[in-house]
Structures are given as structure tokens and as C-alpha cells.
Amino acid sequence: MCSKSQINYKQIKAVLQTAGLYLEGSDINSETKYNKFETDSRRIAENDVFICIKGFQTDGHLFAEKALNNGAKLLIVDHKLELNVPQIVVTDSRKAAAVLAKLYFDDPTSKFKLIGITGTNGKTTIAHLIYQILVKNNVSVGMIGTLGYKINNESFSTERTTPDIFDLNKIFAEMVGKNIKYVVMEVSSHALALQRIYDCNFDLAIFSNLSQDHLDFHASLQNYANSKFQLFNYLKEKNGTAIINIDDEFGKQFYEKLKIDKKGISFQKADYKISNIKTDISGSEFQIILPQAPLFKGIKKEGKIKTNLIGKYNIFNLTAAITACLELKVPIPDEQLVKIIIELETVEGRLQAVPNQKDIGIYIDYAHTPDALQNVLKTLKEVSKKRLICVFGAGGNRDRSKRPKMLEAALQNSDLTIITNDNPRDEEPADIIRDIIAKAEAEEKLWIIRDRKIAIETAIQAARKGDIVLIAGKGHETYQEIKGIKHHFDDLKIATEALNKSSSDALSFPIDPVMLEMIFKQKFNIENDEMIFHVSTDSRSIKPNSLFFALQGQNFDGHDYVENALKIDNCWAVVDKNFTIDHANLVRVDDTLQAYGKLAAKYKTLFDVTSVAITGSSGKTTVKEYLANILSRKYEVHKTFSNENNLIGLPKTIFKLQHKHDVAILELGTNQFGEIEKLTDIASPDISVITSIGPSHLEFLIDEKGVFKEKIKIFKLKKSIKIFPGDDKRFKDFEGITFGEKDSNNYKLSDIKQDDEKTEFKINNKLFSIPTPFSTFSQNALIAAAISFELGFDKTTIQAGFDEPLNIANRMNIFRSKGKIILADCYNANPDSMKAAIQFWLRYKPQNPHVAILGDMLELGELTEKYHRNILHQLDGEEIEELISVGFLSRNYKADRHFQTVEELLDSDMLNNFPNDSIILIKASHSIKLEKILERI
């Protein structure tokens, strides 16, 4: 290291006078010698000089006495202190420190070429690119910046992007001692404002760009820009060169002000113009055009430069690095430079790829400003195949005004944004998130997960083949600073581990209480980062970390069980706003059922899933199952389970969505006005289907006009493809995809034939079959085929789906039992389905004895008696071995035997008296419980 062994008072005074900093000094012997200079009283040793600097957070003058106690013999101050010790008063003690450092270390910056890089974004990348170019050309080079400092290929750590002036000169002196020829240095705005590079002599300075950052320190964007501009003042002594991004507003201002050698870089018009850009996930290709001709003309396609770096902003960074080497006349032949450029590597934490075998693009990037985040997202959006998922946060104790701007950049340029913690420092993480989302709406494609590890894991697990995940904000950092403590945290390591994490029964997207704040517009007292991993409406099976919805039904009230739910670890509850119990983990709402649906609707938006919503008076479940069998041959399919098709069941289905699912097939059921509209809002379908309009649920829907009015609410979304029965005149004014038996339909059903094992039919003259003689199912198969064709499936795949068994219990299941053939269709019943079932039963094996066990058809309102009597008319005159009715309304069938309940029937001996080879139809609404017969018959 080149430093003087001791400095005498005369030298100190002389250098301060030469710099115009000296005001007055103590009358002491000019030959008095001192060991070294320090700006930190803790590092003072015997016979040192302590320089008192007024800092951003504290004032070194307050530590002068401590320095004296540690052995200091001279103070450099900007005002005389009431201490009996030699002092030199200067105009600016910061600048004094700089010139004395230069003196002590023997002016190291005069002994190599010094390159400074400033700007909001790109400093680290440009510095590393210049460093790599020089190293690969066997030039002796040093580098100082965010990632520490390097001397040739040896790395060292630093606390700041730009070290303190004495530490900086010490590093410079070390580099001189190792015969370094070029030094590349990132220069931060803090370093410039705090004079950390004062009196350093630069040969070349680069300005990359300027956008909002560090306004907590600089107060305004103009002050921030002025700090950056100071770098170019240090070029004058060496007649250095400035390289400026003149596409940047402030860069253009700098360029016009500068009266020194300067070169502009631009994508428009400049000394170095970037042109003919091509970029994708594998790299970039471009030209640098000089005023006369392309750079490297004649080398590989008229001077085209190829690089592994991706994105427009990285093309600028590389151009700046190339320009720096050319302007400094680094002796690199054109052919060698072009070859080196191709070999340049991504900087650690700067669009750094996470290797994986899942064909997912995962990138770690230091972007922590609105502009940087926007740039990297725009770059990735240009090369992404499918979805772009962004994970980002904002640092604590920093410029608060940029927080919502970062979210704006993320929402505009990504398909899903997960907001998480960055370095909260001394702030509450929840408060930082609240600042970020202050101007956002809950409906936007964002999700909050404060726990950064869980956020990264969730984003990577949510990504599918071809998707890209950006993990922004921390880049190369391997810590997370919380309440003054730096905890080990490495985005790269977490991302790598997340690739191998297995799935569980927990929510695919865990719920953060701050997300609940946003959705339900209220604020909670949140003291930790604990997450919610389950949603429940049943307190009996609730797990830790659950959100319990206190729903109210005819025979129960979930509020009665809230206290028990809250006793379980980290459980929350959604309750009526007037709920009398007080607890920190309560979300109070006007309507808990509505809130349940609202959360489900938001949750569904997080998934990259095509959703098909199906409603209708009959056939919903059969269509769903046929469709699932078809689509499952190509996609991962999620579907409504059993009868979970109402305002409780649909959210339950949605909360079971997993990242792997490609398609969600959702049944929407209703028995009163307004429900389909609410269910459609929750499901937000891409494809909306009405299977049929018929007399069902008339208790509240009154008649078929009411059924039609209610069902068509599924078509409320403009974005949704609409599929409906074209033979039904009520749909004549609708636009969409039609199905039916008329020639005018998009999908025409014809030539239906059935035997004892199967039904054959044609759809648009293409022959299909289903493995059931119940020909009515051909209508349901038609609808499933129409949807599948619209999704791009071919005939062979659709037929293969039809060949699969239907996963439906008691929906015209045909099986043998004790020598009899059972037609079990007791899941549900309305006049149309009852009529179809009876027609089939009468035609099926007509030579065999026919027995029917028929029950009530419920929810038919004022027309109940009429529809039940119609069944009597349908049966009138038919040859029937035995007709049994069960229930109350079924008395209208005038059966041979009637039972009030299924239990009465089971207690009788009727079920044992049917002839062998009987064809037994069992049909009723589900509430009659005729399925109990199946265990005995």
C-alpha cells in the first residue's frame, strides 16, 4: 500500500491551504508528526488526527473528546471547539478529509485510469461489463461498487456502494501497489452529495439514467440530479470524457451543460446510436452506429453485436461499457472485442437466471425503483411466452413516495403481482405494504404475502411451463434487515429450493391479513407475518392458520362457533359487523356469505385457468362430467364436487384450485332470483353455458319465464363465450355458440340410435357414441362436445372422453342387482328429467317386467300439483308391473302402493317381491332419499 509513514503539521496545513479550505490553526511546531487520519473516533489510536465531519445522522464534532481520550493529538474541525488541544479550522471538513486522504495515500488516482459510473439504475451492470471486457483482454483492472471491490480476480467486501473517502483511497492505494491500470467505480448519489469522492481525478464518467430514488435523502428529483452531475466536475483535471445517456431527460440536460469532451448514447440520434435491436430469452443482437458507419463494420453481419444479455436497458448498459473502452482507447482489436462481448456474463443479482428443468424463466434482479422495475418487467414481457409474475417489495426507512409507483410499474407490466417484504429495517412491514397499495384497487391482479420466503415459493409454484417469474428488489443481497438486525436471506437460494417443494392441502395462495384489509377495506392491528393457509365454514374441522367464515343458515349460525375457532393457533374469523365479541383477529362485514364469495372471486383471479361455468334446469352435472373426461386428456382439470354449486359450494370449489390446474369446470345452481348473477361474479367464466330451460325450482322462480330470466344472468360478462340451446326460441336474440337438433345450430345433433349398451349419434355429421342406452345423455354429450370443439379439441379426443366412465352417482346409473336391472336416477328430479327417465324406462327392454319407485319433485311452487298429475297422465295406459310412490306430492301418481317416507318402504317387504329381470326405475328429488333403497334392492 502506498501511504506515508507519518505526516507533519506543515504538510497538513499546506495541502489545506492549497485547496482553499484552511481558515486558522493552532500555533504549534510545523514539524510535529502524526501517524494517520481518521473520521471515526472508535478507530483513533495514539498520535492520530481526528477529522470531525458533520454527517447525515450525527456530527463528528460531538465525538472529538472521545477521540482525544483514544489518543488523538490534532483535530480538523469546521468550527473551533472548546477543547484544549491543537485544532485546524477549515471551511469544509468533508473536503478536508478528501484532500488529506489524497495526501496520506500519495494521490493514488493519478496513477491509473479511473472510470466513474453514476445513475439510478445500471451502475453495477455497466461496471461489471467494463471489468469483464478488460479482464478478458488481460488488462490489469480493479472495480469498486455495490458488490464490494475486486482487484483483478480477487474479491473483497465493502459496507457501501462508494466507500468512505479514507477507505476509498486506501483501496486505491492497494490497487496501485498491485500495478492496476484501470479502476471502474460505481458512484452513488450519497457519495457525491457527501463528498466521498472529492478530489479524486476521473478519466471517464458515465451517466446511465435518473428516476425516482433516495428522495428521503435528496428531498427532490432535481437535488438528486444535481448530486449526480457533480461527478462530471471531477473530470476536468485529467481532461476526461463524459458518456451520457441523452435519451434520459436529465442526461440531456447534463449533456448540454457540459463544456468538456462528451459522447452521447441514444436509441434515436447520438455519437453512439443503438439500432436494429432483436432480443429474446436467449440473448440480444444489435448495432452501434457511429456518425459515419456501423461500429465493427464488416464483422459478422455489418457490425451486429451479439450478447447473452437480454432487454433494451441491458443493450444500453453494454453499449456504455463498449463506448468507455473505445473512448479510453483500450488496446483491444475489433475481432477480439466482439468475441469478448459474446462471452460476457450476467451480473450477480441483475436479471440473474435461476436454472431449472421446468421450462420456467426465473430471474433475480436488484430493481428497487419504479423505473428499474418497469424496465426489467418490460424486457421480460417482450420475451415471455405466457404469464409474467412479479414479486417485489419496498425498503423501510427510505423514500415512501416511490412505493405506490413501484406497484403501478408492476401492475402495468406483469400478469400477477405478489407484494412482499424487502428490507423493512425499522418500519413495520404491514405499514410499508399499506403505502405500496395506497392507490390500488383490490380487483387488480395483485396479492399480498409479507413473508418473502413464502411469497417467492408461491410465485414459483404458481408458474407454469413458459411462464416467467421476476423476484425483484434485493438482487445480490444475502440478508434481510428487520428491526436493525440483518437475517440471512438469499433470494437465489430460496428460489432454487422452491422448485423442489411439494404441494400440500393448504391454499395455493396463502392469505395475508393485510390482503384482507385491502379486500374488506378495514385495518387490523397486525403484529407478525403469520399467514392464513386454510379457509373454512365448518368449525368442527378447522385447522391452525385458518380463516373461518361465520355463515348463517336456516338451522345454524356460524357465529355460535367463532370463539372456539379463535382459540386455535393464528385463526381469524369473518363475522357480522354487529358481532358482540371483541378480538384482534376478527374481520367485520355486512354479510358473511357475500364476503365469502368476494374473497373467492378475488382468489380465482390469481390462477392461470380457463373457467367454464355451467347452469341450466337439467344436465349440468352430466355435461360437467363428460367435459371433464374430455379435457382431462390434455389438461389438468378442476371441477365442482358433488352438488357444491351454490353460494357456499362455489367458493369452496375455488379455494381448492391448485397451480397445476389448466381448466376449472364450475356448476352454478340456483333456486331463487339473484343467485346466478352472484355466482357468475364469483366464477368470472371464460365460457358460459346454459344447458336447458325447464320447470325447476319454481318455488321462488315461479315459472319457466322466471327460470329463463334467472339463468341468462350467466351471460352478464362481455368477455365470456356464450353457449346455449339454439332450438329454444327464447334465446333467439342472443349471440353465441348454439347447439340442438335444428340445422341452424353451430353444433347439430342428429341420427340418435341406442341399443341396450350404448347410444350413437352424430354431431355435425360426425359419428359419436356414449356407453349408455339412456339416449337423453346424448344432449349432454352434445354440449360437452361443443365446448371441447371451441377449445380446439378434435373428434378422436372427444370420443375418447365419452368412452370414459361418468363419475356421477345416481344419475341414470344402470346396473344389475339380484337378478334385476336397476335404473338409479334419484339425485334430482324436475318435470323434464322425470319425463325423460320414464320414457327411457318404458322403452328399455320392453319385454321385461317394469317396476317404478317414484318420489316427489320438489320446488315447483304453485304448479306443483299440475306437474305431478302430468306424470300420472304419462303413465296412464302403460303396461307396468308395479308402481310405488314415496313422499307427499307423489300421491298424485295414483301408485299401486304409497309410502310417506323411504323408511316406511324399507320396513315393508315390497323390495323383496319384484320379479326377476325386472327393470326398476328409482327416481325422485334428492331430499326424498330414494338412494337408500339401493342398499337393499
mmCIF file of C-alpha atoms in Angstrom, residues 188-190 192-194 210-211 213-230 250 253-254 257:
data_model
loop_
_atom_site.group_PDB
_atom_site.id
_atom_site.type_symbol
_atom_site.label_atom_id
_atom_site.label_comp_id
_atom_site.label_asym_id
_atom_site.label_seq_id
_atom_site.Cartn_x
_atom_site.Cartn_y
_atom_site.Cartn_z
ATOM 1 C CA SER A 188 -23.718 6.713 -5.711
ATOM 2 C CA SER A 189 -25.631 9.937 -5.247
ATOM 3 C CA HIS A 190 -24.997 9.712 -1.497
ATOM 4 C CA LEU A 192 -21.430 12.567 -4.398
ATOM 5 C CA ALA A 193 -23.589 14.590 -2.003
ATOM 6 C CA LEU A 194 -21.379 13.651 0.963
ATOM 7 C CA LEU A 210 -32.142 9.049 -13.486
ATOM 8 C CA SER A 211 -35.515 8.184 -11.975
ATOM 9 C CA ASP A 213 -34.966 7.062 -5.750
ATOM 10 C CA HIS A 214 -33.457 8.236 -2.482
ATOM 11 C CA LEU A 215 -35.788 11.218 -2.181
ATOM 12 C CA ASP A 216 -35.745 10.650 1.570
ATOM 13 C CA PHE A 217 -32.139 11.905 1.357
ATOM 14 C CA HIS A 218 -32.206 14.345 -1.566
ATOM 15 C CA ALA A 219 -35.696 15.828 -0.945
ATOM 16 C CA SER A 220 -36.378 16.423 -4.652
ATOM 17 C CA LEU A 221 -35.635 14.849 -8.012
ATOM 18 C CA GLN A 222 -33.715 17.950 -9.074
ATOM 19 C CA ASN A 223 -31.483 17.791 -5.986
ATOM 20 C CA TYR A 224 -30.896 14.141 -6.760
ATOM 21 C CA ALA A 225 -29.933 15.039 -10.333
ATOM 22 C CA ASN A 226 -27.628 17.834 -9.155
ATOM 23 C CA SER A 227 -25.781 15.354 -6.954
ATOM 24 C CA LYS A 228 -25.262 13.049 -9.919
ATOM 25 C CA PHE A 229 -23.955 15.916 -12.053
ATOM 26 C CA GLN A 230 -21.127 16.591 -9.575
ATOM 27 C CA PHE A 250 -31.683 14.740 -17.065
ATOM 28 C CA GLN A 253 -29.608 18.470 -19.578
ATOM 29 C CA PHE A 254 -26.181 17.281 -18.421
ATOM 30 C CA LYS A 257 -24.321 21.891 -19.845
#
